[in-house]
Short mmCIF file of C-alpha atoms and ligand atoms in Angstrom, two decimals:
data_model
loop_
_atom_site.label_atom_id
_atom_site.label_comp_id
_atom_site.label_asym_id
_atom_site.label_seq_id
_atom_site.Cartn_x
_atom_site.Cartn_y
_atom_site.Cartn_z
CA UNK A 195 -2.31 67.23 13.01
CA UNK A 196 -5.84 68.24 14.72
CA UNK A 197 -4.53 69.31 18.33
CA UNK A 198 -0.95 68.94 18.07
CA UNK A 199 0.74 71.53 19.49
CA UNK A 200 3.80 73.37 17.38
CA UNK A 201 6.17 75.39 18.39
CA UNK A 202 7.49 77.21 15.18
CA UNK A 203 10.69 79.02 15.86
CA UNK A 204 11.28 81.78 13.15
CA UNK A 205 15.26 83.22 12.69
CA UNK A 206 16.27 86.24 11.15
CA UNK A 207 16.14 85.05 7.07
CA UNK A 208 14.44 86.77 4.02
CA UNK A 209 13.37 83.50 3.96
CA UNK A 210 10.74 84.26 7.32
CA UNK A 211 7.91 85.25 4.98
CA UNK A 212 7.49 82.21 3.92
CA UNK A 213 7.15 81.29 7.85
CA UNK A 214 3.92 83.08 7.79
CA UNK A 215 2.35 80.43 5.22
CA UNK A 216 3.80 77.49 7.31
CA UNK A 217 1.70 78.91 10.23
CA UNK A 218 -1.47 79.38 8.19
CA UNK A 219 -1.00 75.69 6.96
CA UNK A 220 -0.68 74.61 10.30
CA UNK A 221 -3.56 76.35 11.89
CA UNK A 222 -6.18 75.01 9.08
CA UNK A 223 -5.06 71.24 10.04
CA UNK A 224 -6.31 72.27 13.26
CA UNK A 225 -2.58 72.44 14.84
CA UNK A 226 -1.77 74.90 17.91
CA UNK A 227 1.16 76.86 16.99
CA UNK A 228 3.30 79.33 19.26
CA UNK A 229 5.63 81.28 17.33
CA UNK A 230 9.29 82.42 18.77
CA UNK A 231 10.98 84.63 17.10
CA UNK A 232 14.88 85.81 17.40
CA UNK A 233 15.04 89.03 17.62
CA UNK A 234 16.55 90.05 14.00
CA UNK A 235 13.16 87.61 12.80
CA UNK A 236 11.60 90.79 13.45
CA UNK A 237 13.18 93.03 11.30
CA UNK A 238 11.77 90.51 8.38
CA UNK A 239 8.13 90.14 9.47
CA UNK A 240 5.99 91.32 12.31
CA UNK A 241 4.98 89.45 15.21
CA UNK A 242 1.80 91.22 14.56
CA UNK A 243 1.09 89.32 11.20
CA UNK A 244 2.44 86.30 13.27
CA UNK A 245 0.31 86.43 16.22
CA UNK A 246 -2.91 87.11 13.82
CA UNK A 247 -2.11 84.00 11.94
CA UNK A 248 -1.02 81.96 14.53
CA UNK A 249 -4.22 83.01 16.73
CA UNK A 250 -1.29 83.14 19.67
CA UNK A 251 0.35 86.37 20.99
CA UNK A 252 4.64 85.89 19.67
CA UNK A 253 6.76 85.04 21.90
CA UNK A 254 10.44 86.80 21.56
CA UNK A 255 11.61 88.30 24.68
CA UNK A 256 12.13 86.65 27.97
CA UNK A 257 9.96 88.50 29.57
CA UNK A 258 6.99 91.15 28.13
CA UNK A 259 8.07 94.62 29.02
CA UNK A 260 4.87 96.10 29.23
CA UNK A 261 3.98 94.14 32.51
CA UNK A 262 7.41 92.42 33.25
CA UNK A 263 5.68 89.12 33.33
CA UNK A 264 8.09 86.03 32.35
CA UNK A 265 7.73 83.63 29.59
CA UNK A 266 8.56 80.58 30.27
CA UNK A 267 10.83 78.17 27.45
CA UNK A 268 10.36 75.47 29.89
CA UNK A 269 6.66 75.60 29.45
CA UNK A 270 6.83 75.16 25.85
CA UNK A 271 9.28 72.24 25.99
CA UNK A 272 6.41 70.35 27.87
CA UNK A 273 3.72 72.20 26.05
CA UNK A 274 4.97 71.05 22.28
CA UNK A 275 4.45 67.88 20.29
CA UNK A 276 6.92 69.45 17.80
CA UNK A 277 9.31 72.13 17.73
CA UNK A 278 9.76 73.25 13.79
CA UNK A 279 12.77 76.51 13.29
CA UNK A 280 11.75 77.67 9.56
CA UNK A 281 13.99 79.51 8.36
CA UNK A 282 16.82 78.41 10.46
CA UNK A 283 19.74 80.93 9.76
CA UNK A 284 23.52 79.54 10.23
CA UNK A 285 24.01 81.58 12.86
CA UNK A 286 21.09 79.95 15.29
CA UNK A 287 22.53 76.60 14.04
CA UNK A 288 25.57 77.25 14.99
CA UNK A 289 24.38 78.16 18.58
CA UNK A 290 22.26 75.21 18.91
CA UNK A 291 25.06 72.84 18.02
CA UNK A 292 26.83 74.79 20.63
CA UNK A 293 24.29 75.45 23.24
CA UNK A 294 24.41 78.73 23.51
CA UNK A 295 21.04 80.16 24.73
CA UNK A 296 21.30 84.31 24.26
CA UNK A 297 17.61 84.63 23.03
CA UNK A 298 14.12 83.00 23.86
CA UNK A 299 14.27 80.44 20.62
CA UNK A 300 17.18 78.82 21.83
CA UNK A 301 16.15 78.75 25.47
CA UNK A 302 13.34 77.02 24.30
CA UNK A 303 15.44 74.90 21.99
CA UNK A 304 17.45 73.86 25.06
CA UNK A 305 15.01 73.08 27.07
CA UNK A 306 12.40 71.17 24.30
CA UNK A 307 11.01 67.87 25.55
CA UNK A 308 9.68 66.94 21.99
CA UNK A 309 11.26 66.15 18.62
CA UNK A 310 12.91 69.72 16.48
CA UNK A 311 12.90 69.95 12.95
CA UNK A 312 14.97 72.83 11.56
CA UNK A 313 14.85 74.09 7.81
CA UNK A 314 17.49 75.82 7.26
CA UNK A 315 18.02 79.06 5.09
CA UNK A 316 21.09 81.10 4.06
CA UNK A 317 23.38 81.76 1.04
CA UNK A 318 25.03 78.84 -0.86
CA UNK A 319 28.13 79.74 0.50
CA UNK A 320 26.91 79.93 4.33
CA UNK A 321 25.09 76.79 3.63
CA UNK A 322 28.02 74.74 1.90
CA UNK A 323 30.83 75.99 4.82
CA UNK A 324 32.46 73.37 6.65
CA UNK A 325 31.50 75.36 10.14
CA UNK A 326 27.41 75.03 9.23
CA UNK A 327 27.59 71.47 7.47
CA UNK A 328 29.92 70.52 10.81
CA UNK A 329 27.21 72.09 12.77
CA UNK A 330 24.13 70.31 11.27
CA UNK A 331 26.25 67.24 11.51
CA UNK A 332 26.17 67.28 15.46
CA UNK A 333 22.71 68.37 15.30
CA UNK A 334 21.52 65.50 13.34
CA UNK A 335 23.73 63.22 15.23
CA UNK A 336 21.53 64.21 18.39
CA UNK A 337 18.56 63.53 16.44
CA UNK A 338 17.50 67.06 15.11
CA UNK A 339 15.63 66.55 11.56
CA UNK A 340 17.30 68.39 9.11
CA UNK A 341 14.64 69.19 6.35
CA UNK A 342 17.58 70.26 3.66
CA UNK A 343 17.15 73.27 1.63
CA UNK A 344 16.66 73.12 -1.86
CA UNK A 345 18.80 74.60 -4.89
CA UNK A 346 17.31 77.64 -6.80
CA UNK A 347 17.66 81.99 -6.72
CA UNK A 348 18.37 83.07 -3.06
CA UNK A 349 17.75 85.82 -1.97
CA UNK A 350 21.43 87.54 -3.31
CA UNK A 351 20.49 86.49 -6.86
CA UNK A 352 23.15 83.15 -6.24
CA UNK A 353 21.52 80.70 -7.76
CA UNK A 354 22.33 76.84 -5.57
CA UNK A 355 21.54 75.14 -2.57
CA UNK A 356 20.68 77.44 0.79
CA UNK A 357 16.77 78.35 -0.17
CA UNK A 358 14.45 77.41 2.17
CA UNK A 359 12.19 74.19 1.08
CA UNK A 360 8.50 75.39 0.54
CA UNK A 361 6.54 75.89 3.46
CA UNK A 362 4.06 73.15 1.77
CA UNK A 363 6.76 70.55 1.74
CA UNK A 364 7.65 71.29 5.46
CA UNK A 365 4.18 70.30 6.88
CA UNK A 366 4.15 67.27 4.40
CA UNK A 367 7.54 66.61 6.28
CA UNK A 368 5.92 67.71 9.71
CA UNK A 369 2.94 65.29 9.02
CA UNK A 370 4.60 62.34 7.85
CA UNK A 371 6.79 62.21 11.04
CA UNK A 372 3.15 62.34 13.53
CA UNK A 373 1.92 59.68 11.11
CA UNK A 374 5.51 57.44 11.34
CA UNK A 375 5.69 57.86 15.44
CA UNK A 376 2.14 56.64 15.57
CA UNK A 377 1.99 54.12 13.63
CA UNK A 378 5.43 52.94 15.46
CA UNK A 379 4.76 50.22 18.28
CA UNK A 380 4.42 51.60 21.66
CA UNK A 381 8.18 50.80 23.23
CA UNK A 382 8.47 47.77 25.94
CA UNK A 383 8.07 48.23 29.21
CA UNK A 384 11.42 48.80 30.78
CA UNK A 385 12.06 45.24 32.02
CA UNK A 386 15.56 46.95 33.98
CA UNK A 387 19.39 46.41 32.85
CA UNK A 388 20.52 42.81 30.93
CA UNK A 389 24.34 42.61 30.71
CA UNK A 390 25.47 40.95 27.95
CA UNK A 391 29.15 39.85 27.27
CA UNK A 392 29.93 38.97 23.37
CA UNK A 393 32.13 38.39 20.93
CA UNK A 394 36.33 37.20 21.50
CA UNK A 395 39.07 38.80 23.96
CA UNK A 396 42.52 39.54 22.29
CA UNK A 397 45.48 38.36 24.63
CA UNK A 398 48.27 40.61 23.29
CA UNK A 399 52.17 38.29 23.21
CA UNK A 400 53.41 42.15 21.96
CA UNK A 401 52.10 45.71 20.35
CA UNK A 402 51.25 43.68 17.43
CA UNK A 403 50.64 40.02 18.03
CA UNK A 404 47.62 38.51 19.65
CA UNK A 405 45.71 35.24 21.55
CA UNK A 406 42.57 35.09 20.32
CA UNK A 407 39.72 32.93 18.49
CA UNK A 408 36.95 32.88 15.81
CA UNK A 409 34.00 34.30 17.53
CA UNK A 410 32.82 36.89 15.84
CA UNK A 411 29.74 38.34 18.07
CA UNK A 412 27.45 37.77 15.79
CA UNK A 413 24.71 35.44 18.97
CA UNK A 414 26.26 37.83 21.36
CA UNK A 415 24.82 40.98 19.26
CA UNK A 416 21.63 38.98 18.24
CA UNK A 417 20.99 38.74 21.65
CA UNK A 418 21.87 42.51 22.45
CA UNK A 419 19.20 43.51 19.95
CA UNK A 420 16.93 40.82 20.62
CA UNK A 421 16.73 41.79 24.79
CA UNK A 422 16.58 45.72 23.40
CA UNK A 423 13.53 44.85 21.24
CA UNK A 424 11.58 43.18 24.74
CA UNK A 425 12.58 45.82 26.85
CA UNK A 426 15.79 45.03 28.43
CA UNK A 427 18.20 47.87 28.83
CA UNK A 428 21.25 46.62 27.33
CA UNK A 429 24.75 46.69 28.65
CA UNK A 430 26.54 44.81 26.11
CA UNK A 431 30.75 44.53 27.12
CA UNK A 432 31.91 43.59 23.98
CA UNK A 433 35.77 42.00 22.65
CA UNK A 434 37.03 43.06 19.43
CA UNK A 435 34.33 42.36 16.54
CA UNK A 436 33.48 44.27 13.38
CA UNK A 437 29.52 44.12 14.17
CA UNK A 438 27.59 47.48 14.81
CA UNK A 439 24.38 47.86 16.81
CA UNK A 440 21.17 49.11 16.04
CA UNK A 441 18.64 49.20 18.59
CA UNK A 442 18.57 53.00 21.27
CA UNK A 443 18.55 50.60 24.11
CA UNK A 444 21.98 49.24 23.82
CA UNK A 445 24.70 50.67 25.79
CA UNK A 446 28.07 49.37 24.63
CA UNK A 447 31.14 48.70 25.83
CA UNK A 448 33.99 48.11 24.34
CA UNK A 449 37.31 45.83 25.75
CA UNK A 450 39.61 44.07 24.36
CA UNK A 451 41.15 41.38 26.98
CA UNK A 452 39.66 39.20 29.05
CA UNK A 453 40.82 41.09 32.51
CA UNK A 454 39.55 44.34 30.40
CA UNK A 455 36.06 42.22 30.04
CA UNK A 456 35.78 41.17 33.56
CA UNK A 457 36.30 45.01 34.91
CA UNK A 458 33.66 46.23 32.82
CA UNK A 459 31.25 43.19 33.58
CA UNK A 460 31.67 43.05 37.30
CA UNK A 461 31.58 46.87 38.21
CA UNK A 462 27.85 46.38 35.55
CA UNK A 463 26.60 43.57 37.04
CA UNK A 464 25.05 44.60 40.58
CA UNK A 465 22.96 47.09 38.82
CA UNK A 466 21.18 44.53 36.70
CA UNK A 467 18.57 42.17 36.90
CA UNK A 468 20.20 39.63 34.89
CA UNK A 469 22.81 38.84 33.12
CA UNK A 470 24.01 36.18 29.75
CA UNK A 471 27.49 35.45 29.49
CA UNK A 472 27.99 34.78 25.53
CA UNK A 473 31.76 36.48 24.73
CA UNK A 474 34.27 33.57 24.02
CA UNK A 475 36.96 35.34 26.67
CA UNK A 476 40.37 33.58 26.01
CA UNK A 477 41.06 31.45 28.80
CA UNK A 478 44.74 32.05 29.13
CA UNK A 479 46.98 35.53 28.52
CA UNK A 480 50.44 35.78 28.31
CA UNK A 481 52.04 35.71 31.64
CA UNK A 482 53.91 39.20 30.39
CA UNK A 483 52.87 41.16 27.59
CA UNK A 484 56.03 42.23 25.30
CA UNK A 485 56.30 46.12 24.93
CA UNK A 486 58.43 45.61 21.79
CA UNK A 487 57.49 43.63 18.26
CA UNK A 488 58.97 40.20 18.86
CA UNK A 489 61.88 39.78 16.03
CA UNK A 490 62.61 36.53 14.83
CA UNK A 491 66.43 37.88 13.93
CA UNK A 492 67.06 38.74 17.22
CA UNK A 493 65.11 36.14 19.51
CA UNK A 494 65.10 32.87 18.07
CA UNK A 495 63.48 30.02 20.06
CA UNK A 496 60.94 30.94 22.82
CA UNK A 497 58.71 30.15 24.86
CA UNK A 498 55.23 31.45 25.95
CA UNK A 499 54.32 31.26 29.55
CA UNK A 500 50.06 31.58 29.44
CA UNK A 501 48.38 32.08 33.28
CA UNK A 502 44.60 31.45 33.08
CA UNK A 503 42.51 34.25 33.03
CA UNK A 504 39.54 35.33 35.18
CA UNK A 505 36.27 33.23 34.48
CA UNK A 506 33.90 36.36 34.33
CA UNK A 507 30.90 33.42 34.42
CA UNK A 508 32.00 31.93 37.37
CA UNK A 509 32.55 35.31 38.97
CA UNK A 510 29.31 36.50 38.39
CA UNK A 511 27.88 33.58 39.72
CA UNK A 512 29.50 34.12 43.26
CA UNK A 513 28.59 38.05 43.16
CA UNK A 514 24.61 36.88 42.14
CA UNK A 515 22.44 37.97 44.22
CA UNK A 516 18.85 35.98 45.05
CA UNK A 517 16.79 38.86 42.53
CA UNK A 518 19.82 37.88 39.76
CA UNK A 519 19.47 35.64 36.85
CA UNK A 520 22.87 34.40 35.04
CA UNK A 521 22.80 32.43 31.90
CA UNK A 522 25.67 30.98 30.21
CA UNK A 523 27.17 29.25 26.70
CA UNK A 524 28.55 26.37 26.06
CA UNK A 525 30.39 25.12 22.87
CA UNK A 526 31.14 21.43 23.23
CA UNK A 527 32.57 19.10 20.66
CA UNK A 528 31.62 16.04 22.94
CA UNK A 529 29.65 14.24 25.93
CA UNK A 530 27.70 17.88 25.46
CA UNK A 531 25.00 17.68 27.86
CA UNK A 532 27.48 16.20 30.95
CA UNK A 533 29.81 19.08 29.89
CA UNK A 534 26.72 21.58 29.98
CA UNK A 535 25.47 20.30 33.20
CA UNK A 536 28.59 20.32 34.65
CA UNK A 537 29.52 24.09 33.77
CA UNK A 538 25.57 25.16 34.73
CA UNK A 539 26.81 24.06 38.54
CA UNK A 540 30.27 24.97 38.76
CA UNK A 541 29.35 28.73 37.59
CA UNK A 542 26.04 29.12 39.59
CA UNK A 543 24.27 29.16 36.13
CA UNK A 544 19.93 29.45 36.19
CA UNK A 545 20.35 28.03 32.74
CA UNK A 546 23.05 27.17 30.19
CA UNK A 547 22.75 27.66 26.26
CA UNK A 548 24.14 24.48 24.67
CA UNK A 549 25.75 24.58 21.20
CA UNK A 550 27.19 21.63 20.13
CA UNK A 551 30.24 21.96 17.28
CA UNK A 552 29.31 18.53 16.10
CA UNK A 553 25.79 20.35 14.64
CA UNK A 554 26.42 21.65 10.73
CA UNK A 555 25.37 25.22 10.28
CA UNK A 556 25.91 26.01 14.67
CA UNK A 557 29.61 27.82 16.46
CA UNK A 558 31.42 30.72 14.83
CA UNK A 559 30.61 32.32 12.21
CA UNK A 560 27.63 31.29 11.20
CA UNK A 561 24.47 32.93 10.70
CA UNK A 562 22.53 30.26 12.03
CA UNK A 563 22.66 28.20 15.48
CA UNK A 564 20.97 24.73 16.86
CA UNK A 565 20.98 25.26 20.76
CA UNK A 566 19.58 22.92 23.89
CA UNK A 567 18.18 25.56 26.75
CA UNK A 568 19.73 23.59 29.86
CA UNK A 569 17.74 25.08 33.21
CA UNK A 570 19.51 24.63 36.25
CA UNK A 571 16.19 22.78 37.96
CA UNK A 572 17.46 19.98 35.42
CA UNK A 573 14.68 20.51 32.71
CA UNK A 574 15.69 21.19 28.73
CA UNK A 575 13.95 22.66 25.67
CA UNK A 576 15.97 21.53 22.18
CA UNK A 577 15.02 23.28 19.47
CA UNK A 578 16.02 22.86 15.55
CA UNK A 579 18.84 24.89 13.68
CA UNK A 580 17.30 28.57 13.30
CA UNK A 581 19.12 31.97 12.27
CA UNK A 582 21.13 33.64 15.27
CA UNK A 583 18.54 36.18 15.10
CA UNK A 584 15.47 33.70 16.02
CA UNK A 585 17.94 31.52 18.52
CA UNK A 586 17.88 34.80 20.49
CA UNK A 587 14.70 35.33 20.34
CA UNK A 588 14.34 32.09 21.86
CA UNK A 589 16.99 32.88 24.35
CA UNK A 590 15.38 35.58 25.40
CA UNK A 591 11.52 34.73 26.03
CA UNK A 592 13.24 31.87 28.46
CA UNK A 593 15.04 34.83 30.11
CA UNK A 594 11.80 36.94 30.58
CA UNK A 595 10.20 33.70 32.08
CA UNK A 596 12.71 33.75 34.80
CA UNK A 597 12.74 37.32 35.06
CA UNK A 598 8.72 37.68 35.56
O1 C5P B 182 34.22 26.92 30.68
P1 C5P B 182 33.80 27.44 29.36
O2 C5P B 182 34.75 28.48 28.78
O3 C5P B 182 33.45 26.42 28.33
O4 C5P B 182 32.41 28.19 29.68
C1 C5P B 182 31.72 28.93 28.73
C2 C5P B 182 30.89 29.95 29.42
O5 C5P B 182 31.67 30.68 30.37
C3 C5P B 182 30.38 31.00 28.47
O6 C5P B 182 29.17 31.49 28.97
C4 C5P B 182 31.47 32.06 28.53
O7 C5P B 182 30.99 33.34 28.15
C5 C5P B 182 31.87 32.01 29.97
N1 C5P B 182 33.27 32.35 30.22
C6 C5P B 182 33.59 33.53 30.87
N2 C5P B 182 34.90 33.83 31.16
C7 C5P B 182 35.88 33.00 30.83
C8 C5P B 182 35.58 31.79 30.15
C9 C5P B 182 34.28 31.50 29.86
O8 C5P B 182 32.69 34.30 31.17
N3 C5P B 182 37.14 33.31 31.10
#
């Protein structure tokens, strides 16, 4: 905590004396603290009792009106390492989770560079309202910590959940997270955009029927997460699947058919630096798409007329430019490695990932995959059946080579 700086942001709550303790706490860990301070704060503890704890004069007002000089909120969003709002009422949570920005604490909310923590404080009934729990939804959901009040007397002799948790627990809470974002690894340096295709296309016959085959993703999203986690920013253009993704550095898109697929991948590609085709994209759609359900009363016998669709791979490879890498799959059943080769040249391919469905345990579905790394200078790496996870891993330190 020595030399951290904090903003604290106090709101108008009985619960702001207990703000005055969180400021002492901080100060004898050797923190920096500004205090801001709504304006009803005041009416529930003086900025003088503040500013002598804090060692800082309060800020409150935009501007100081004995000499008219400005404080600035975008100064402290550089200045902080932390911005902590204890006690947060409903009513400044409501305006963060809107935006508005009618007093200095939420000016400097807006504009904060750092992490915010807020601890809330208000009646049960405030607390348990659909509005506020809506409204620390969306805040949480943009990464606000939410240190949750406890249950106990308020202030309105209620007794449940809306009392602010103890100033002592919030700088446990405060400290933990400057011990968890050190300890965390220092983020990859940004190696530029990777698009990724994965997972199957859905070629719809009518509303409800459907083309389609077993991929389910699952090497497509190991790669996403695999290229996140060495620094790639991920664009991963993703068919129908059921998978989820983890890592910040994904960016996902997704389609459903193959021409939906191509749009997304081909407006992508120019701005990357490389990209792995891995999506099993249907390679034929029905020549018209039904806009009624299909009845077997009324129709009978029929046929299907299928037109081929584009092959985004093959694409890419004529819109690659000399600073572009493209990498491929291949899922053979036989003469593999002619098959491999072949498709390496046809779509301008720097290298080819080779999975062969003869190999138990590699192909859809599974968790684990047994690939060949086919380069397009002719050279290849084999390597033994490994989980999807490690196969990108693998996939991706021969990507990095080539992208050095
Ligand atoms: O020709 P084949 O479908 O076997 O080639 C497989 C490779 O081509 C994979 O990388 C796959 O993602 C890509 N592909 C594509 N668009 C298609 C068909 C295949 O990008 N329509």
């Amino acid at each position: 905590m020595k030399g951290k700086h904090i903003v604290i942001g106090i709101t108008g709550s009985i619960a702001a004396y207990k703000a005055c303790t969180l400021v002492r706490l901080f100060v004898k860990a050797g923190a920096e603290v500004q205090v801001v301070m709504t304006p009803s704060a005041k009416e529930f503890v003086t900025p003088l009792t503040l500013a002598t704890l804090s060692r800082h004069g309060v800020v409150s007002e935009f501007f100081d009106r004995r000499d008219g000089s400005w404080h600035s909120h975008v100064d402290l969003g550089t200045w902080a390492d932390l911005m902590l709002i204890a006690p947060a009422s409903a009513s400044t949570l409501a305006k963060m989770a809107r935006g508005i920005a009618d007093n200095m604490l939420l000016t400097t909310y807006l504009s904060m560079k750092a992490p915010v923590m807020v601890a809330p404080a208000m009646d049960l009934d405030m607390y348990a309202h659909p509005a506020t729990q809506e409204n620390l939804l969306t805040l949480r959901r943009r990464g606000v910590g939410i240190i949750e009040p406890g249950e106990g007397e308020l202030a309105s002799a209620l007794v449940g959940k809306g009392r602010m948790e103890e100033p002592e627990e919030i700088f446990r809470r405060a400290a933990d997270f400057f011990r968890t974002a050190e300890a965390a690894p220092a983020p990859a340096p940004s190696r530029g955009r990777l698009l990724i295709t994965a997972g199957p296309t859905h070629e719809y016959i009518d509303p409800v029927r459907y083309i389609g085959n077993c991929s389910t993703g699952k090497m497509g999203f190991a790669l996403a997460e695999a290229a996140a986690a060495a620094g790639f920013d991920v664009e991963l253009v993703s068919g129908p699947t059921a998978l989820a993704t983890r890592h910040r550095a994904i960016h996902r898109t997704d389609v459903v058919s193959a021409q939906e697929m191509w749009e997304a991948s081909q407006r992508i590609f120019p701005q990357c630096r490389a990209a792995i085709c891995c999506a099993a994209v249907a390679d034929f759609t029905p020549a018209t798409a039904f806009g009624s359900k299909m009845k077997r009363e009324t129709t009978g016998e029929w046929q299907l007329t299928l037109r081929p669709t584009t092959d985004i791979a093959r694409e890419l490879g004529r819109m690659k430019r000399a600073d572009q890498v493209l990498a491929g799959f291949a899922l053979e059943t036989d003469h593999e490695l002619d098959h491999a080769a072949d498709k390496l040249q046809r779509k301008n391919l720097d290298f080819i990932v080779l999975n062969s469905l003869r190999d138990a345990g590699a192909g859809f579905g599974h968790d684990t995959n047994k690939v060949d790394i086919i380069s397009s200078d002719g050279t290849r790496q084999s390597f033994p059946l490994k989980t999807k996870a490690e196969v990108a891993q693998d996939i991706i330190r021969h990507l990095c080579e080539l992208c050095e």
